[in-house]
Amino acid sequence: MKGRVLIIAGSDSGGGAGIQADIKAVTALNGYAMTAITALTAQDTNGVHGVLPVPIDFVAQQMRLVLGDIGADAVKIGMLATAEIIDAVADTLIQAAPGVAVVADPVMVAKGGHRLLDESATGALIRRLLPLAAIVTPNVPEAEAMTGIAIKTVDDMRRAAAAMMEYGARAVLMKGGHMEGPVLTDLLVTPVSEHAFTGQRVETRHTHGTGCTLSSAIATGLAQGLDVVSAVARARRYVDIAIRTAPGFGQGHGPLNHAHTVGDFA
């Protein structure tokens, strides 16, 4: 086991996304997962049916205790829900984990359509989290919301990534799953390079938690000493296999096969 990853995110009672997916992904890639839970959700593969926020002081307490005792080599941030939680998480990271690589997954809307980030909190996410991020991993709707850029092409993805780097993110992985066409392109932009990752789109409804899983897999790679390009490449390979071998559970957007690479990436 190598690499300590603190996950700051919400819980998914269906087990396919959120904290549950994060822990599975980190463990499958031979990392050590810790958590600071920001919200409890009542959900299944058909959608989110209820959200119970965790008190902000308790979110910060979870973070401080874990970081002070065990420490972290990387931090993955998922669902934060409100500007107040964003501010508390940012303040705690600055105080308790300066310099630790942060992977920010700007979770805004669940796959079933339920909003998981207050619209008023987008500004706080940009202002407080992006300057802390070693990498931010938005999908197309999230990037459009943060930048105001309509994204239809890879060149649009490039412009949106540049805008997020101007906000302070040190690297941006633009995920192209929401774009049309049989070939899916994810674009990784860093201050010194650009990498386009392409692959055939898998036609399946079993894609619940792909964003959570990908960002946690990237965080694990960074925690284990991989550079950002290698961490993204490995994480994408892990998620691709997890989608292709999904167990088929549920009547809606089903979960991935998170366990498929246990022991493969020591």
Short mmCIF file of C-alpha atoms in Angstrom, two decimals:
data_model
loop_
_atom_site.label_atom_id
_atom_site.label_comp_id
_atom_site.label_asym_id
_atom_site.label_seq_id
_atom_site.Cartn_x
_atom_site.Cartn_y
_atom_site.Cartn_z
CA MET A 1 0.00 0.00 0.00
CA LYS A 2 1.43 3.34 -1.07
CA GLY A 3 0.05 6.87 -1.07
CA ARG A 4 -2.27 8.50 1.49
CA VAL A 5 -5.34 10.16 -0.07
CA LEU A 6 -7.77 12.31 1.91
CA ILE A 7 -11.16 12.42 0.17
CA ILE A 8 -13.43 15.38 0.96
CA ALA A 9 -16.82 14.60 -0.55
CA GLY A 10 -20.39 13.43 -0.04
CA SER A 11 -21.64 9.91 0.61
CA ASP A 12 -23.63 7.92 -1.96
CA SER A 13 -25.95 5.37 -0.33
CA GLY A 14 -26.05 3.45 -3.62
CA GLY A 15 -22.29 2.93 -3.49
CA GLY A 16 -21.56 3.94 -7.08
CA ALA A 17 -20.32 7.50 -6.64
CA GLY A 18 -19.11 9.85 -3.92
CA ILE A 19 -17.12 8.67 -0.94
CA GLN A 20 -17.93 5.02 -1.62
CA ALA A 21 -16.58 5.11 -5.18
CA ASP A 22 -13.60 7.15 -4.04
CA ILE A 23 -12.56 4.65 -1.38
CA LYS A 24 -12.92 1.74 -3.81
CA ALA A 25 -10.84 3.45 -6.50
CA VAL A 26 -8.03 4.44 -4.13
CA THR A 27 -7.92 0.95 -2.65
CA ALA A 28 -7.97 -0.77 -6.06
CA LEU A 29 -4.92 1.28 -7.04
CA ASN A 30 -3.08 0.28 -3.86
CA GLY A 31 -3.48 3.59 -2.04
CA TYR A 32 -4.75 4.36 1.46
CA ALA A 33 -8.08 6.23 1.56
CA MET A 34 -9.23 8.59 4.32
CA THR A 35 -12.39 10.67 4.35
CA ALA A 36 -13.99 13.90 5.46
CA ILE A 37 -17.68 13.50 4.62
CA THR A 38 -19.46 16.71 3.62
CA ALA A 39 -23.01 15.41 3.10
CA LEU A 40 -25.13 12.29 3.27
CA THR A 41 -27.23 11.56 0.21
CA ALA A 42 -30.15 9.17 -0.19
CA GLN A 43 -29.75 7.89 -3.73
CA ASP A 44 -29.93 4.88 -5.98
CA THR A 45 -29.14 4.34 -9.64
CA ASN A 46 -32.25 6.34 -10.58
CA GLY A 47 -31.14 9.55 -8.89
CA VAL A 48 -30.62 11.56 -5.72
CA HIS A 49 -33.71 11.58 -3.49
CA GLY A 50 -32.39 13.53 -0.50
CA VAL A 51 -29.34 15.39 0.81
CA LEU A 52 -28.39 15.93 4.46
CA PRO A 53 -25.43 18.33 4.86
CA VAL A 54 -22.85 17.63 7.54
CA PRO A 55 -22.25 20.60 9.88
CA ILE A 56 -19.37 22.69 8.55
CA ASP A 57 -17.37 22.64 11.78
CA PHE A 58 -17.55 18.84 11.76
CA VAL A 59 -16.26 18.67 8.18
CA ALA A 60 -13.27 20.77 9.20
CA GLN A 61 -12.73 18.66 12.33
CA GLN A 62 -12.60 15.47 10.27
CA MET A 63 -9.97 17.05 8.03
CA ARG A 64 -7.80 18.44 10.85
CA LEU A 65 -7.73 15.18 12.79
CA VAL A 66 -6.83 13.02 9.81
CA LEU A 67 -4.20 15.42 8.50
CA GLY A 68 -2.68 15.95 11.94
CA ASP A 69 -2.37 12.24 12.73
CA ILE A 70 -2.02 10.25 9.50
CA GLY A 71 -1.16 13.00 7.03
CA ALA A 72 -1.86 12.98 3.30
CA ASP A 73 0.13 12.79 0.09
CA ALA A 74 -2.83 14.02 -1.97
CA VAL A 75 -6.31 15.39 -1.39
CA LYS A 76 -9.34 14.74 -3.59
CA ILE A 77 -12.24 17.21 -3.32
CA GLY A 78 -15.68 16.25 -4.57
CA MET A 79 -19.15 17.41 -3.49
CA LEU A 80 -19.05 20.53 -1.29
CA ALA A 81 -22.58 21.90 -1.91
CA THR A 82 -22.28 25.46 -0.54
CA ALA A 83 -19.96 28.46 -0.49
CA GLU A 84 -19.64 28.14 3.29
CA ILE A 85 -18.34 24.57 3.06
CA ILE A 86 -15.97 25.57 0.25
CA ASP A 87 -14.53 28.36 2.40
CA ALA A 88 -14.09 26.05 5.40
CA VAL A 89 -12.40 23.33 3.33
CA ALA A 90 -10.06 25.82 1.67
CA ASP A 91 -9.12 27.45 4.99
CA THR A 92 -8.45 24.06 6.62
CA LEU A 93 -6.30 22.84 3.73
CA ILE A 94 -4.24 26.02 3.76
CA GLN A 95 -3.65 25.65 7.51
CA ALA A 96 -3.28 21.87 7.85
CA ALA A 97 -2.01 20.64 4.49
CA PRO A 98 0.06 23.33 2.79
CA GLY A 99 1.70 22.09 -0.40
CA VAL A 100 -0.23 18.80 -0.62
CA ALA A 101 -1.44 18.02 -4.16
CA VAL A 102 -5.16 18.77 -4.48
CA VAL A 103 -7.38 17.18 -7.13
CA ALA A 104 -10.57 19.24 -7.45
CA ASP A 105 -13.58 17.57 -9.07
CA PRO A 106 -16.18 20.36 -9.32
CA VAL A 107 -19.27 18.27 -8.60
CA MET A 108 -22.24 20.42 -9.58
CA VAL A 109 -25.03 18.14 -10.85
CA ALA A 110 -25.65 14.42 -10.30
CA LYS A 111 -26.05 12.18 -13.33
CA GLY A 112 -29.81 12.01 -12.70
CA GLY A 113 -30.05 15.81 -12.79
CA HIS A 114 -30.14 16.68 -9.05
CA ARG A 115 -28.09 19.81 -8.32
CA LEU A 116 -25.27 19.13 -5.82
CA LEU A 117 -23.70 22.61 -5.74
CA ASP A 118 -25.66 25.78 -5.05
CA GLU A 119 -25.58 28.03 -8.11
CA SER A 120 -24.43 30.86 -5.84
CA ALA A 121 -21.38 28.77 -4.80
CA THR A 122 -19.73 28.63 -8.22
CA GLY A 123 -17.85 31.86 -7.55
CA ALA A 124 -16.50 30.51 -4.27
CA LEU A 125 -15.36 27.33 -6.00
CA ILE A 126 -13.45 29.37 -8.57
CA ARG A 127 -12.02 31.83 -6.06
CA ARG A 128 -11.06 29.45 -3.24
CA LEU A 129 -10.49 25.96 -4.69
CA LEU A 130 -8.95 26.44 -8.11
CA PRO A 131 -5.88 28.28 -6.75
CA LEU A 132 -5.24 25.24 -4.50
CA ALA A 133 -5.67 22.66 -7.27
CA ALA A 134 -2.78 20.70 -8.74
CA ILE A 135 -5.43 19.61 -11.25
CA VAL A 136 -9.13 20.32 -11.74
CA THR A 137 -11.29 17.75 -13.59
CA PRO A 138 -14.50 19.34 -14.96
CA ASN A 139 -16.90 17.82 -17.44
CA VAL A 140 -18.29 20.05 -20.19
CA PRO A 141 -21.32 21.46 -18.30
CA GLU A 142 -19.15 22.20 -15.25
CA ALA A 143 -16.50 23.93 -17.34
CA GLU A 144 -19.17 25.97 -19.12
CA ALA A 145 -20.62 27.06 -15.77
CA MET A 146 -17.20 28.11 -14.45
CA THR A 147 -15.95 29.90 -17.56
CA GLY A 148 -19.01 31.03 -19.51
CA ILE A 149 -17.53 29.41 -22.63
CA ALA A 150 -19.84 27.27 -24.78
CA ILE A 151 -17.95 24.03 -25.40
CA LYS A 152 -18.66 22.13 -28.61
CA THR A 153 -15.18 21.32 -29.92
CA VAL A 154 -11.74 20.38 -28.65
CA ASP A 155 -10.63 23.96 -29.34
CA ASP A 156 -13.42 25.16 -27.04
CA MET A 157 -12.13 22.74 -24.40
CA ARG A 158 -8.69 24.27 -24.83
CA ARG A 159 -10.01 27.79 -24.28
CA ALA A 160 -11.97 26.74 -21.20
CA ALA A 161 -8.89 25.02 -19.75
CA ALA A 162 -6.85 28.18 -20.30
CA ALA A 163 -9.49 30.21 -18.46
CA MET A 164 -9.42 27.84 -15.47
CA MET A 165 -5.64 28.03 -15.34
CA GLU A 166 -5.96 31.81 -15.24
CA TYR A 167 -8.16 31.28 -12.16
CA GLY A 168 -5.19 29.51 -10.55
CA ALA A 169 -5.45 25.78 -11.32
CA ARG A 170 -2.03 24.33 -12.17
CA ALA A 171 -3.48 21.78 -14.63
CA VAL A 172 -6.90 21.08 -16.13
CA LEU A 173 -8.34 17.80 -17.38
CA MET A 174 -11.28 18.68 -19.62
CA LYS A 175 -13.52 15.59 -19.81
CA GLY A 176 -15.32 15.16 -23.12
CA GLY A 177 -17.95 12.60 -22.20
CA HIS A 178 -20.82 15.07 -22.74
CA MET A 179 -19.73 15.90 -26.28
CA GLU A 180 -21.22 14.07 -29.25
CA GLY A 181 -19.62 11.46 -31.46
CA PRO A 182 -18.26 7.91 -31.23
CA VAL A 183 -14.76 9.04 -30.22
CA LEU A 184 -14.37 10.49 -26.74
CA THR A 185 -11.59 13.03 -26.15
CA ASP A 186 -10.29 14.21 -22.79
CA LEU A 187 -7.86 17.13 -22.93
CA LEU A 188 -5.16 17.59 -20.29
CA VAL A 189 -3.62 21.05 -20.27
CA THR A 190 -0.62 21.99 -18.10
CA PRO A 191 1.53 25.14 -18.14
CA VAL A 192 4.06 23.41 -20.42
CA SER A 193 2.15 20.81 -22.41
CA GLU A 194 -1.13 19.54 -23.81
CA HIS A 195 -2.20 15.90 -24.05
CA ALA A 196 -5.30 14.63 -25.87
CA PHE A 197 -6.52 11.24 -24.65
CA THR A 198 -8.92 9.59 -27.07
CA GLY A 199 -10.93 6.39 -27.03
CA GLN A 200 -14.08 4.79 -28.39
CA ARG A 201 -17.22 5.76 -26.52
CA VAL A 202 -18.76 2.82 -24.64
CA GLU A 203 -22.53 2.73 -25.18
CA THR A 204 -23.80 1.82 -21.72
CA ARG A 205 -26.01 3.19 -18.97
CA HIS A 206 -23.57 1.94 -16.33
CA THR A 207 -21.52 5.11 -15.87
CA HIS A 208 -22.60 6.28 -12.42
CA GLY A 209 -19.65 7.73 -10.51
CA THR A 210 -17.20 7.99 -13.42
CA GLY A 211 -16.12 11.51 -12.45
CA CYS A 212 -15.65 10.65 -8.79
CA THR A 213 -13.74 7.50 -9.70
CA LEU A 214 -11.48 9.23 -12.23
CA SER A 215 -10.51 12.08 -9.91
CA SER A 216 -9.78 9.71 -7.01
CA ALA A 217 -7.67 7.53 -9.28
CA ILE A 218 -5.72 10.62 -10.37
CA ALA A 219 -5.23 11.64 -6.74
CA THR A 220 -3.90 8.17 -5.95
CA GLY A 221 -1.37 8.43 -8.75
CA LEU A 222 -0.15 11.81 -7.52
CA ALA A 223 0.04 10.47 -3.95
CA GLN A 224 2.22 7.62 -5.24
CA GLY A 225 4.66 9.98 -6.94
CA LEU A 226 3.42 9.85 -10.54
CA ASP A 227 3.59 13.04 -12.58
CA VAL A 228 0.25 14.51 -13.62
CA VAL A 229 0.33 13.10 -17.17
CA SER A 230 1.09 9.57 -15.97
CA ALA A 231 -1.50 9.83 -13.18
CA VAL A 232 -4.20 10.88 -15.65
CA ALA A 233 -3.25 8.19 -18.18
CA ARG A 234 -3.40 5.42 -15.57
CA ALA A 235 -6.64 6.74 -14.09
CA ARG A 236 -8.33 6.85 -17.50
CA ARG A 237 -7.26 3.27 -18.21
CA TYR A 238 -8.64 2.16 -14.85
CA VAL A 239 -11.99 3.88 -15.45
CA ASP A 240 -12.29 2.58 -19.01
CA ILE A 241 -11.93 -1.03 -17.83
CA ALA A 242 -14.27 -0.35 -14.90
CA ILE A 243 -16.97 0.84 -17.32
CA ARG A 244 -16.47 -2.04 -19.75
CA THR A 245 -16.70 -4.63 -16.96
CA ALA A 246 -19.50 -2.95 -14.95
CA PRO A 247 -21.61 -5.45 -12.98
CA GLY A 248 -24.95 -4.26 -14.39
CA PHE A 249 -26.58 -3.42 -11.06
CA GLY A 250 -29.63 -1.19 -10.75
CA GLN A 251 -32.41 0.03 -12.99
CA GLY A 252 -30.87 3.41 -13.85
CA HIS A 253 -27.30 4.65 -14.17
CA GLY A 254 -25.46 1.67 -12.73
CA PRO A 255 -22.09 1.57 -10.92
CA LEU A 256 -18.70 0.69 -12.33
CA ASN A 257 -16.55 -2.32 -11.53
CA HIS A 258 -14.17 -0.60 -9.12
CA ALA A 259 -12.47 -3.80 -7.99
CA HIS A 260 -11.07 -4.92 -11.30
CA THR A 261 -7.46 -3.79 -10.84
CA VAL A 262 -6.76 -4.81 -7.24
CA GLY A 263 -3.07 -5.70 -7.17
CA ASP A 264 -2.40 -4.64 -10.76
CA PHE A 265 -0.83 -1.26 -9.99
CA ALA A 266 1.49 -1.93 -7.05
#
